[in-house]
């Protein structure tokens, strides 16, 4: 939970006044998380995750106080090394909207930042004691124009279309399916294409995949992910908790690479329904949104266009535990 903010390890040292304050902060944070879980629908992934976080923090506080949660006995009194000073200095979240969907062929991922804002992410963060800065959404359109990409369609779905989907379908259908059925809009047709290289067509499932060793729309994706990288790097270097919300999972390559630049001992907990560890050689679709973990781990055989700035292999395999979850 702490690694994305740059606090990759909580180790132990002798008890101090700072340690006592840190434990008090942990206990208060645990109390708030438990209260939030009680107000969350039962047996949902969110409630389970909140309770798991509360349990982790409870155990951490107990270890810091020298308590043993088992009936066997007590441990020597210890506290967190360096306390939670790094976390305390990051009491401000900087929300970075990354409405990017060029790494795959379904519509709607670009509406993620809007959906999270409207769902009340800011008051939730403030309830947990964080200050909030909204950096707005990254302007991919302006960046692509600056770099001379020829794009043939608007990037964003109208927000009104998202709100209509929520009200009409109750989110029973995914956005891309609903748009196709109710609006007659073919998948992918509201997204950009690069006219001169690797066009991102409105691919149907039965379409032939691109040749191996290619990444669909690579130059455009590389430019967009670099914009994510630069924004997260600036936020993390300024001591903010960079909360990057997409968008398809292509953006993870940029956000994690940036955090590793600031925190070289970074560890990442990858929670997803998929491993996102295909390479251009193994991917059946050649869509980059299924590749960022492999790229970060250095599994690509060769570099790809648009990512000349990227640091492949910046994470070692023992720094990226993979947890795959899917809520049916």
XYZ file of C-alpha atoms in Angstrom:
328
model
C 0.000 0.000 0.000
C 2.864 2.394 0.762
C 5.195 1.500 -2.101
C 3.565 3.737 -4.748
C 4.249 6.713 -2.480
C 7.872 5.757 -2.169
C 7.692 4.132 1.278
C 8.694 0.695 0.108
C 9.640 -0.831 3.442
C 8.675 -0.447 7.093
C 11.540 -1.789 9.220
C 12.089 -1.810 12.960
C 14.293 -0.016 15.509
C 14.225 0.921 19.231
C 11.077 2.602 20.543
C 11.136 6.426 20.567
C 8.713 9.297 20.985
C 8.453 9.531 17.213
C 7.621 5.830 17.118
C 4.809 6.334 19.629
C 3.305 9.105 17.494
C 3.610 6.950 14.399
C 1.745 4.108 16.080
C -1.000 6.542 17.087
C -1.267 7.649 13.460
C -1.473 4.033 12.308
C -4.213 3.266 14.809
C -6.216 6.334 13.777
C -5.853 5.431 10.105
C -6.964 1.873 10.892
C -10.047 3.182 12.699
C -11.030 5.307 9.708
C -10.536 2.462 7.247
C -12.688 0.136 9.356
C -15.422 2.785 9.540
C -15.310 3.134 5.773
C -15.521 -0.660 5.344
C -18.622 -0.799 7.560
C -20.337 1.633 5.190
C -19.372 -0.387 2.098
C -21.683 -3.077 0.634
C -20.981 -6.502 2.153
C -18.825 -9.099 0.406
C -17.538 -6.756 -2.275
C -13.950 -6.542 -3.485
C -13.733 -3.013 -2.042
C -14.873 -4.093 1.419
C -12.513 -7.082 1.399
C -9.601 -4.859 0.370
C -10.382 -2.290 3.072
C -10.546 -4.932 5.775
C -7.274 -6.467 4.557
C -5.640 -3.034 4.774
C -6.998 -2.512 8.297
C -5.646 -5.911 9.375
C -2.213 -5.125 7.933
C -2.073 -1.792 9.774
C -3.264 -3.346 13.047
C -0.471 -5.914 12.884
C 2.049 -3.213 12.054
C 1.048 -1.134 15.068
C 1.173 -4.197 17.295
C 4.692 -5.063 16.147
C 5.798 -1.480 16.751
C 4.549 -1.669 20.338
C 6.183 -5.019 20.947
C 2.856 -6.814 21.104
C 2.366 -10.358 19.844
C -1.073 -10.965 18.368
C -0.708 -14.704 18.916
C -1.386 -16.215 22.388
C 2.263 -17.334 22.742
C 3.768 -14.241 24.308
C 5.329 -10.822 23.719
C 8.180 -9.638 21.535
C 10.880 -7.116 22.448
C 9.715 -3.523 22.191
C 10.443 -2.104 18.697
C 9.280 0.721 16.431
C 9.430 1.604 12.775
C 12.856 2.613 11.449
C 12.799 6.243 10.502
C 9.193 6.110 11.737
C 6.609 7.172 9.218
C 8.302 10.478 8.569
C 8.406 9.838 4.821
C 4.702 9.060 4.750
C 3.891 11.998 7.019
C 5.673 14.355 4.642
C 3.417 13.097 1.847
C 0.071 13.994 3.305
C -0.976 15.526 0.004
C -2.356 13.455 -2.845
C -1.881 14.850 -6.322
C -4.543 13.348 -8.567
C -3.268 13.007 -12.139
C -5.975 12.231 -14.683
C -4.629 10.146 -17.565
C -7.543 9.638 -19.980
C -5.533 7.412 -22.289
C -7.012 4.510 -24.248
C -4.704 4.096 -27.238
C -3.159 0.887 -25.907
C -6.194 -1.295 -26.675
C -9.262 -1.423 -28.902
C -12.228 -0.867 -26.582
C -13.944 2.432 -25.865
C -14.498 4.126 -22.534
C -11.216 3.755 -20.634
C -10.561 7.454 -21.217
C -13.569 8.255 -19.026
C -11.915 6.765 -15.927
C -10.697 10.017 -14.328
C -14.142 11.608 -14.718
C -15.834 8.536 -13.241
C -13.526 8.501 -10.209
C -14.007 12.199 -9.530
C -17.793 11.891 -9.762
C -17.759 8.801 -7.529
C -16.324 10.932 -4.707
C -12.662 9.975 -4.591
C -11.601 13.363 -3.190
C -13.887 13.344 -0.104
C -12.884 9.724 0.534
C -9.194 10.701 0.564
C -9.917 13.676 2.803
C -11.853 11.432 5.181
C -8.640 9.434 5.599
C -6.719 12.578 6.495
C -5.114 13.465 3.170
C -4.972 16.856 1.497
C -5.984 16.857 -2.153
C -4.586 18.492 -5.254
C -6.248 17.849 -8.597
C -3.741 18.329 -11.397
C -6.496 17.935 -13.978
C -6.279 15.641 -16.976
C -3.165 15.308 -19.077
C -3.673 16.910 -22.489
C -2.684 14.099 -24.809
C -4.264 15.844 -27.803
C -1.994 18.856 -27.428
C 1.050 16.630 -26.997
C 0.273 14.614 -30.109
C -0.248 17.788 -32.104
C 3.025 19.218 -30.796
C 4.863 16.109 -31.957
C 3.271 16.255 -35.394
C 1.080 13.169 -35.200
C -1.775 13.159 -37.658
C -4.900 12.076 -35.800
C -8.202 11.465 -37.443
C -10.783 11.472 -34.671
C -11.584 13.148 -31.334
C -10.044 11.397 -28.345
C -12.693 11.680 -25.681
C -16.186 10.357 -25.544
C -18.536 13.082 -24.378
C -18.936 12.920 -20.618
C -22.692 13.074 -21.198
C -22.426 9.692 -22.959
C -20.761 8.228 -19.864
C -23.509 9.554 -17.602
C -26.165 8.170 -19.935
C -24.468 4.757 -19.793
C -24.475 4.793 -15.976
C -28.156 5.729 -15.829
C -29.363 3.489 -18.623
C -27.433 0.255 -18.083
C -26.640 0.453 -14.391
C -23.191 -0.620 -15.608
C -24.464 -4.131 -16.320
C -22.893 -3.900 -19.781
C -19.409 -2.547 -20.176
C -19.261 0.858 -21.803
C -17.916 -0.349 -25.137
C -20.667 -2.986 -25.475
C -23.379 -0.506 -24.523
C -22.138 2.091 -27.007
C -22.161 -0.485 -29.798
C -25.639 -1.839 -28.978
C -27.467 1.351 -28.078
C -25.683 3.955 -30.174
C -24.559 1.976 -33.177
C -20.954 3.130 -32.727
C -18.402 0.530 -33.774
C -15.674 -0.322 -31.242
C -12.672 1.943 -31.442
C -14.116 4.444 -33.896
C -14.065 7.337 -31.440
C -10.354 6.954 -30.747
C -7.297 8.304 -32.474
C -5.389 6.708 -35.280
C -1.935 7.546 -36.488
C -2.185 7.821 -40.243
C 1.446 7.173 -41.105
C 2.364 4.200 -38.910
C 0.627 1.355 -37.064
C -2.997 2.542 -37.465
C -5.256 1.592 -34.596
C -8.255 0.310 -36.485
C -11.673 -0.552 -35.095
C -10.594 -4.163 -34.657
C -13.239 -6.847 -34.231
C -12.381 -9.952 -32.232
C -12.092 -12.097 -35.361
C -9.680 -9.700 -37.095
C -6.180 -10.907 -37.893
C -3.599 -9.723 -35.332
C -0.666 -7.615 -36.525
C 2.608 -9.397 -37.317
C 4.720 -10.535 -34.367
C 7.320 -8.194 -32.891
C 5.040 -5.193 -33.465
C 3.072 -3.051 -31.045
C -0.067 -1.451 -32.448
C 0.175 2.347 -32.423
C 3.595 2.254 -30.732
C 4.782 5.817 -31.540
C 1.549 7.372 -30.269
C 1.516 5.219 -27.135
C 5.140 6.012 -26.376
C 4.421 9.745 -26.589
C 1.363 9.483 -24.345
C 3.028 7.294 -21.733
C 5.990 9.683 -21.649
C 3.583 12.503 -20.763
C 2.377 10.377 -17.829
C 5.990 9.719 -16.826
C 6.893 13.417 -16.775
C 3.849 14.400 -14.710
C 4.332 11.643 -12.115
C 8.060 12.343 -11.906
C 7.434 16.021 -11.138
C 4.791 15.174 -8.512
C 6.854 12.530 -6.733
C 9.970 14.705 -6.761
C 7.905 17.449 -5.097
C 6.985 15.067 -2.260
C 3.409 14.431 -3.356
C 1.624 11.092 -3.349
C 1.120 10.779 -7.104
C -2.240 9.096 -7.687
C -2.435 8.424 -11.427
C -5.831 7.366 -12.732
C -6.399 6.154 -16.286
C -7.073 5.228 -18.799
C -5.919 1.817 -20.001
C -3.059 0.072 -18.274
C -0.454 1.309 -20.731
C -0.013 4.243 -18.354
C 1.489 1.980 -15.662
C 4.757 1.866 -17.599
C 5.071 5.639 -17.272
C 3.907 6.061 -13.680
C 6.011 3.224 -12.257
C 9.120 4.155 -14.255
C 8.809 7.699 -12.867
C 8.424 6.544 -9.261
C 11.426 4.265 -9.632
C 13.450 7.281 -10.732
C 12.648 9.035 -7.445
C 12.631 5.907 -5.240
C 15.220 3.412 -6.557
C 14.204 0.757 -3.993
C 10.583 0.890 -5.153
C 8.432 -2.203 -4.762
C 5.123 -2.552 -6.605
C 2.063 -4.632 -5.714
C 0.370 -5.355 -9.055
C -3.345 -6.043 -8.508
C -5.183 -6.807 -11.725
C -7.369 -9.392 -13.420
C -4.455 -10.014 -15.791
C -0.676 -10.164 -15.505
C -0.119 -7.563 -18.264
C 3.134 -9.405 -18.919
C 2.912 -10.178 -22.634
C 5.723 -9.074 -24.900
C 5.483 -8.108 -28.577
C 6.513 -11.686 -29.330
C 3.849 -13.373 -27.142
C 0.890 -10.981 -27.391
C -1.996 -12.299 -29.538
C -3.277 -8.764 -30.212
C -0.090 -6.625 -30.127
C -1.929 -4.173 -27.850
C 0.419 -2.478 -25.412
C -2.070 -2.422 -22.512
C -1.260 -6.116 -22.013
C 2.494 -5.488 -21.906
C 3.527 -2.792 -19.366
C 4.605 -5.197 -16.603
C 6.812 -7.115 -19.036
C 8.291 -3.843 -20.303
C 9.090 -2.660 -16.759
C 10.717 -6.020 -16.003
C 12.876 -5.868 -19.134
C 11.358 -8.858 -20.911
C 11.129 -7.268 -24.372
C 13.641 -8.644 -26.887
C 14.040 -5.274 -28.592
C 13.098 -1.642 -28.109
C 9.907 -0.310 -29.677
C 9.229 2.943 -31.469
C 8.180 5.836 -29.256
C 9.798 4.461 -26.084
C 13.357 5.608 -26.622
C 13.053 7.569 -23.338
C 11.940 4.491 -21.355
C 14.093 2.469 -18.924
C 13.204 -1.199 -19.581
C 14.056 -3.505 -16.712
C 13.924 -0.761 -14.081
C 12.114 -3.224 -11.798
C 13.581 -6.560 -10.813
C 11.218 -9.510 -10.707
C 11.407 -9.799 -6.917
C 10.085 -6.216 -6.598
C 6.791 -6.867 -8.370
C 4.465 -9.409 -6.738
C 1.488 -10.096 -8.989
C -2.012 -10.519 -7.539
C -4.701 -11.303 -10.082
C -8.307 -10.662 -8.994
C -11.577 -10.674 -10.858
C -14.945 -9.875 -9.290
C -17.612 -11.951 -11.038
